[in-house]
Amino acid sequence: MLAAAVAAVIALFCIAIFYYKTDPTSEWMPRCAFKALTGYDCPGCGVQRALHAILHGNIAAAWHYNPFVFFAIPTAIFYIITEAGRKRWPHLHTRANNPWLITAILIAVLSYWLLRNI
Protein backbone atom coordinates (compact mmCIF):
# COMPACT_ATOMS: atom_id res chain seq x y z
CA MET A 1 0.00 0.00 0.00
CA LEU A 2 2.82 2.42 0.89
CA ALA A 3 4.67 1.65 -2.33
CA ALA A 4 1.54 2.37 -4.37
CA ALA A 5 1.01 5.66 -2.54
CA VAL A 6 4.63 6.69 -3.11
CA ALA A 7 4.36 5.75 -6.79
CA ALA A 8 1.15 7.78 -7.12
CA VAL A 9 2.75 10.84 -5.50
CA ILE A 10 5.78 10.55 -7.77
CA ALA A 11 3.55 10.19 -10.84
CA LEU A 12 1.46 13.23 -9.84
CA PHE A 13 4.65 15.22 -9.24
CA CYS A 14 5.97 14.29 -12.70
CA ILE A 15 2.66 15.21 -14.31
CA ALA A 16 2.64 18.56 -12.47
CA ILE A 17 6.18 19.34 -13.66
CA PHE A 18 5.24 18.37 -17.22
CA TYR A 19 2.16 20.62 -17.22
CA TYR A 20 4.09 23.45 -15.56
CA LYS A 21 6.92 23.41 -18.10
CA THR A 22 5.02 22.50 -21.28
CA ASP A 23 2.98 24.99 -23.27
CA PRO A 24 -0.42 23.31 -23.80
CA THR A 25 -0.95 25.21 -27.05
CA SER A 26 2.14 23.72 -28.72
CA GLU A 27 1.65 21.70 -31.88
CA TRP A 28 2.64 18.33 -30.42
CA MET A 29 0.21 18.38 -27.49
CA PRO A 30 -2.81 16.12 -28.07
CA ARG A 31 -5.96 17.68 -29.49
CA CYS A 32 -9.54 16.71 -28.71
CA ALA A 33 -10.74 14.07 -31.18
CA PHE A 34 -14.40 14.83 -30.37
CA LYS A 35 -13.95 18.52 -31.20
CA ALA A 36 -12.00 17.68 -34.36
CA LEU A 37 -14.83 15.40 -35.55
CA THR A 38 -17.86 17.44 -34.48
CA GLY A 39 -16.72 21.01 -33.85
CA TYR A 40 -18.25 20.87 -30.35
CA ASP A 41 -16.40 20.99 -27.03
CA CYS A 42 -16.33 17.86 -24.90
CA PRO A 43 -16.36 18.11 -21.07
CA GLY A 44 -12.57 17.83 -21.07
CA CYS A 45 -11.79 20.47 -23.69
CA GLY A 46 -9.50 23.05 -22.13
CA VAL A 47 -8.29 20.86 -19.26
CA GLN A 48 -4.65 20.92 -20.42
CA ARG A 49 -4.67 24.72 -20.60
CA ALA A 50 -6.57 24.95 -17.29
CA LEU A 51 -4.04 22.73 -15.49
CA HIS A 52 -1.20 24.79 -16.94
CA ALA A 53 -2.89 27.99 -15.74
CA ILE A 54 -3.57 26.56 -12.26
CA LEU A 55 0.06 25.51 -11.86
CA HIS A 56 1.11 29.05 -12.78
CA GLY A 57 -1.32 30.52 -10.26
CA ASN A 58 -3.69 31.97 -12.84
CA ILE A 59 -7.03 30.76 -11.51
CA ALA A 60 -9.09 33.17 -13.65
CA ALA A 61 -7.53 31.83 -16.85
CA ALA A 62 -8.08 28.26 -15.66
CA TRP A 63 -11.74 29.06 -15.05
CA HIS A 64 -11.97 30.54 -18.55
CA TYR A 65 -10.46 27.45 -20.18
CA ASN A 66 -12.62 24.90 -18.35
CA PRO A 67 -14.47 25.74 -15.10
CA PHE A 68 -15.53 22.11 -14.70
CA VAL A 69 -11.93 21.23 -13.80
CA PHE A 70 -12.57 22.75 -10.35
CA PHE A 71 -15.21 20.05 -9.82
CA ALA A 72 -13.53 17.20 -11.68
CA ILE A 73 -10.09 17.28 -10.04
CA PRO A 74 -11.31 17.21 -6.42
CA THR A 75 -13.86 14.53 -7.34
CA ALA A 76 -11.19 12.40 -9.01
CA ILE A 77 -8.85 12.81 -6.02
CA PHE A 78 -11.67 11.84 -3.66
CA TYR A 79 -12.41 8.67 -5.64
CA ILE A 80 -8.73 7.74 -5.88
CA ILE A 81 -8.41 8.08 -2.10
CA THR A 82 -11.61 6.15 -1.35
CA GLU A 83 -10.61 3.37 -3.74
CA ALA A 84 -7.10 3.15 -2.29
CA GLY A 85 -8.57 3.07 1.23
CA ARG A 86 -11.47 0.73 0.57
CA LYS A 87 -10.28 -1.71 3.26
CA ARG A 88 -9.46 1.02 5.74
CA TRP A 89 -12.71 2.98 5.22
CA PRO A 90 -15.24 0.46 3.86
CA HIS A 91 -18.23 2.59 4.89
CA LEU A 92 -16.86 5.64 3.02
CA HIS A 93 -16.12 3.47 -0.02
CA THR A 94 -19.67 2.09 -0.02
CA ARG A 95 -21.19 5.57 0.29
CA ALA A 96 -18.94 7.02 -2.42
CA ASN A 97 -20.00 4.27 -4.82
CA ASN A 98 -23.71 4.71 -4.19
CA PRO A 99 -25.54 4.45 -7.53
CA TRP A 100 -27.42 7.70 -6.82
CA LEU A 101 -24.18 9.60 -6.28
CA ILE A 102 -22.56 8.14 -9.40
CA THR A 103 -25.71 9.02 -11.37
CA ALA A 104 -25.62 12.59 -10.01
CA ILE A 105 -21.99 12.95 -11.11
CA LEU A 106 -22.85 11.60 -14.56
CA ILE A 107 -25.77 14.04 -14.84
CA ALA A 108 -23.46 16.91 -13.82
CA VAL A 109 -20.92 15.96 -16.50
CA LEU A 110 -23.57 15.55 -19.21
CA SER A 111 -25.27 18.81 -18.21
CA TYR A 112 -21.99 20.70 -18.36
CA TRP A 113 -21.25 19.13 -21.73
CA LEU A 114 -24.62 20.20 -23.12
CA LEU A 115 -24.63 23.70 -21.60
CA ARG A 116 -21.13 24.60 -22.75
CA ASN A 117 -22.15 23.96 -26.37
CA ILE A 118 -25.37 25.97 -26.37
mmCIF file of C-alpha atoms in Angstrom:
data_model
loop_
_atom_site.group_PDB
_atom_site.id
_atom_site.type_symbol
_atom_site.label_atom_id
_atom_site.label_comp_id
_atom_site.label_asym_id
_atom_site.label_seq_id
_atom_site.Cartn_x
_atom_site.Cartn_y
_atom_site.Cartn_z
ATOM 1 C CA MET A 1 0.000 0.000 0.000
ATOM 2 C CA LEU A 2 2.816 2.417 0.892
ATOM 3 C CA ALA A 3 4.674 1.649 -2.332
ATOM 4 C CA ALA A 4 1.537 2.368 -4.372
ATOM 5 C CA ALA A 5 1.009 5.663 -2.540
ATOM 6 C CA VAL A 6 4.628 6.690 -3.113
ATOM 7 C CA ALA A 7 4.361 5.745 -6.791
ATOM 8 C CA ALA A 8 1.150 7.782 -7.119
ATOM 9 C CA VAL A 9 2.745 10.836 -5.503
ATOM 10 C CA ILE A 10 5.784 10.551 -7.772
ATOM 11 C CA ALA A 11 3.547 10.187 -10.836
ATOM 12 C CA LEU A 12 1.462 13.228 -9.839
ATOM 13 C CA PHE A 13 4.650 15.222 -9.239
ATOM 14 C CA CYS A 14 5.965 14.287 -12.696
ATOM 15 C CA ILE A 15 2.661 15.212 -14.315
ATOM 16 C CA ALA A 16 2.636 18.556 -12.471
ATOM 17 C CA ILE A 17 6.176 19.341 -13.661
ATOM 18 C CA PHE A 18 5.239 18.371 -17.222
ATOM 19 C CA TYR A 19 2.162 20.622 -17.217
ATOM 20 C CA TYR A 20 4.094 23.451 -15.556
ATOM 21 C CA LYS A 21 6.915 23.411 -18.095
ATOM 22 C CA THR A 22 5.024 22.504 -21.283
ATOM 23 C CA ASP A 23 2.985 24.987 -23.275
ATOM 24 C CA PRO A 24 -0.416 23.311 -23.803
ATOM 25 C CA THR A 25 -0.955 25.209 -27.054
ATOM 26 C CA SER A 26 2.144 23.719 -28.715
ATOM 27 C CA GLU A 27 1.652 21.698 -31.878
ATOM 28 C CA TRP A 28 2.641 18.327 -30.424
ATOM 29 C CA MET A 29 0.208 18.383 -27.492
ATOM 30 C CA PRO A 30 -2.813 16.117 -28.071
ATOM 31 C CA ARG A 31 -5.961 17.684 -29.485
ATOM 32 C CA CYS A 32 -9.538 16.709 -28.705
ATOM 33 C CA ALA A 33 -10.741 14.066 -31.178
ATOM 34 C CA PHE A 34 -14.398 14.827 -30.369
ATOM 35 C CA LYS A 35 -13.946 18.520 -31.204
ATOM 36 C CA ALA A 36 -12.002 17.684 -34.364
ATOM 37 C CA LEU A 37 -14.826 15.398 -35.547
ATOM 38 C CA THR A 38 -17.861 17.436 -34.484
ATOM 39 C CA GLY A 39 -16.720 21.013 -33.854
ATOM 40 C CA TYR A 40 -18.251 20.875 -30.353
ATOM 41 C CA ASP A 41 -16.405 20.994 -27.034
ATOM 42 C CA CYS A 42 -16.327 17.864 -24.898
ATOM 43 C CA PRO A 43 -16.359 18.110 -21.069
ATOM 44 C CA GLY A 44 -12.567 17.829 -21.067
ATOM 45 C CA CYS A 45 -11.791 20.466 -23.685
ATOM 46 C CA GLY A 46 -9.499 23.049 -22.133
ATOM 47 C CA VAL A 47 -8.291 20.863 -19.258
ATOM 48 C CA GLN A 48 -4.645 20.920 -20.419
ATOM 49 C CA ARG A 49 -4.670 24.718 -20.601
ATOM 50 C CA ALA A 50 -6.569 24.946 -17.289
ATOM 51 C CA LEU A 51 -4.036 22.727 -15.492
ATOM 52 C CA HIS A 52 -1.198 24.791 -16.945
ATOM 53 C CA ALA A 53 -2.890 27.993 -15.737
ATOM 54 C CA ILE A 54 -3.565 26.562 -12.256
ATOM 55 C CA LEU A 55 0.064 25.508 -11.864
ATOM 56 C CA HIS A 56 1.105 29.046 -12.781
ATOM 57 C CA GLY A 57 -1.323 30.525 -10.256
ATOM 58 C CA ASN A 58 -3.691 31.972 -12.839
ATOM 59 C CA ILE A 59 -7.030 30.761 -11.511
ATOM 60 C CA ALA A 60 -9.087 33.169 -13.650
ATOM 61 C CA ALA A 61 -7.527 31.826 -16.851
ATOM 62 C CA ALA A 62 -8.077 28.256 -15.663
ATOM 63 C CA TRP A 63 -11.742 29.063 -15.046
ATOM 64 C CA HIS A 64 -11.966 30.540 -18.548
ATOM 65 C CA TYR A 65 -10.458 27.448 -20.180
ATOM 66 C CA ASN A 66 -12.621 24.897 -18.345
ATOM 67 C CA PRO A 67 -14.470 25.741 -15.101
ATOM 68 C CA PHE A 68 -15.530 22.113 -14.696
ATOM 69 C CA VAL A 69 -11.925 21.230 -13.799
ATOM 70 C CA PHE A 70 -12.567 22.747 -10.354
ATOM 71 C CA PHE A 71 -15.208 20.047 -9.816
ATOM 72 C CA ALA A 72 -13.528 17.198 -11.678
ATOM 73 C CA ILE A 73 -10.090 17.280 -10.043
ATOM 74 C CA PRO A 74 -11.311 17.210 -6.419
ATOM 75 C CA THR A 75 -13.857 14.533 -7.339
ATOM 76 C CA ALA A 76 -11.188 12.403 -9.008
ATOM 77 C CA ILE A 77 -8.845 12.807 -6.025
ATOM 78 C CA PHE A 78 -11.674 11.839 -3.662
ATOM 79 C CA TYR A 79 -12.407 8.673 -5.641
ATOM 80 C CA ILE A 80 -8.732 7.739 -5.880
ATOM 81 C CA ILE A 81 -8.407 8.077 -2.097
ATOM 82 C CA THR A 82 -11.612 6.147 -1.349
ATOM 83 C CA GLU A 83 -10.606 3.367 -3.743
ATOM 84 C CA ALA A 84 -7.104 3.150 -2.290
ATOM 85 C CA GLY A 85 -8.567 3.071 1.225
ATOM 86 C CA ARG A 86 -11.470 0.731 0.569
ATOM 87 C CA LYS A 87 -10.275 -1.709 3.258
ATOM 88 C CA ARG A 88 -9.462 1.019 5.740
ATOM 89 C CA TRP A 89 -12.710 2.975 5.222
ATOM 90 C CA PRO A 90 -15.238 0.465 3.857
ATOM 91 C CA HIS A 91 -18.226 2.590 4.893
ATOM 92 C CA LEU A 92 -16.863 5.636 3.017
ATOM 93 C CA HIS A 93 -16.124 3.470 -0.017
ATOM 94 C CA THR A 94 -19.667 2.095 -0.016
ATOM 95 C CA ARG A 95 -21.194 5.566 0.293
ATOM 96 C CA ALA A 96 -18.941 7.020 -2.417
ATOM 97 C CA ASN A 97 -20.002 4.271 -4.824
ATOM 98 C CA ASN A 98 -23.707 4.712 -4.188
ATOM 99 C CA PRO A 99 -25.535 4.453 -7.528
ATOM 100 C CA TRP A 100 -27.415 7.698 -6.825
ATOM 101 C CA LEU A 101 -24.178 9.604 -6.280
ATOM 102 C CA ILE A 102 -22.564 8.136 -9.395
ATOM 103 C CA THR A 103 -25.706 9.024 -11.374
ATOM 104 C CA ALA A 104 -25.618 12.592 -10.014
ATOM 105 C CA ILE A 105 -21.990 12.955 -11.111
ATOM 106 C CA LEU A 106 -22.845 11.599 -14.556
ATOM 107 C CA ILE A 107 -25.767 14.037 -14.843
ATOM 108 C CA ALA A 108 -23.458 16.913 -13.824
ATOM 109 C CA VAL A 109 -20.916 15.963 -16.502
ATOM 110 C CA LEU A 110 -23.566 15.550 -19.211
ATOM 111 C CA SER A 111 -25.274 18.810 -18.211
ATOM 112 C CA TYR A 112 -21.992 20.696 -18.357
ATOM 113 C CA TRP A 113 -21.254 19.131 -21.732
ATOM 114 C CA LEU A 114 -24.618 20.205 -23.117
ATOM 115 C CA LEU A 115 -24.632 23.697 -21.598
ATOM 116 C CA ARG A 116 -21.130 24.600 -22.751
ATOM 117 C CA ASN A 117 -22.146 23.960 -26.373
ATOM 118 C CA ILE A 118 -25.367 25.973 -26.374
#
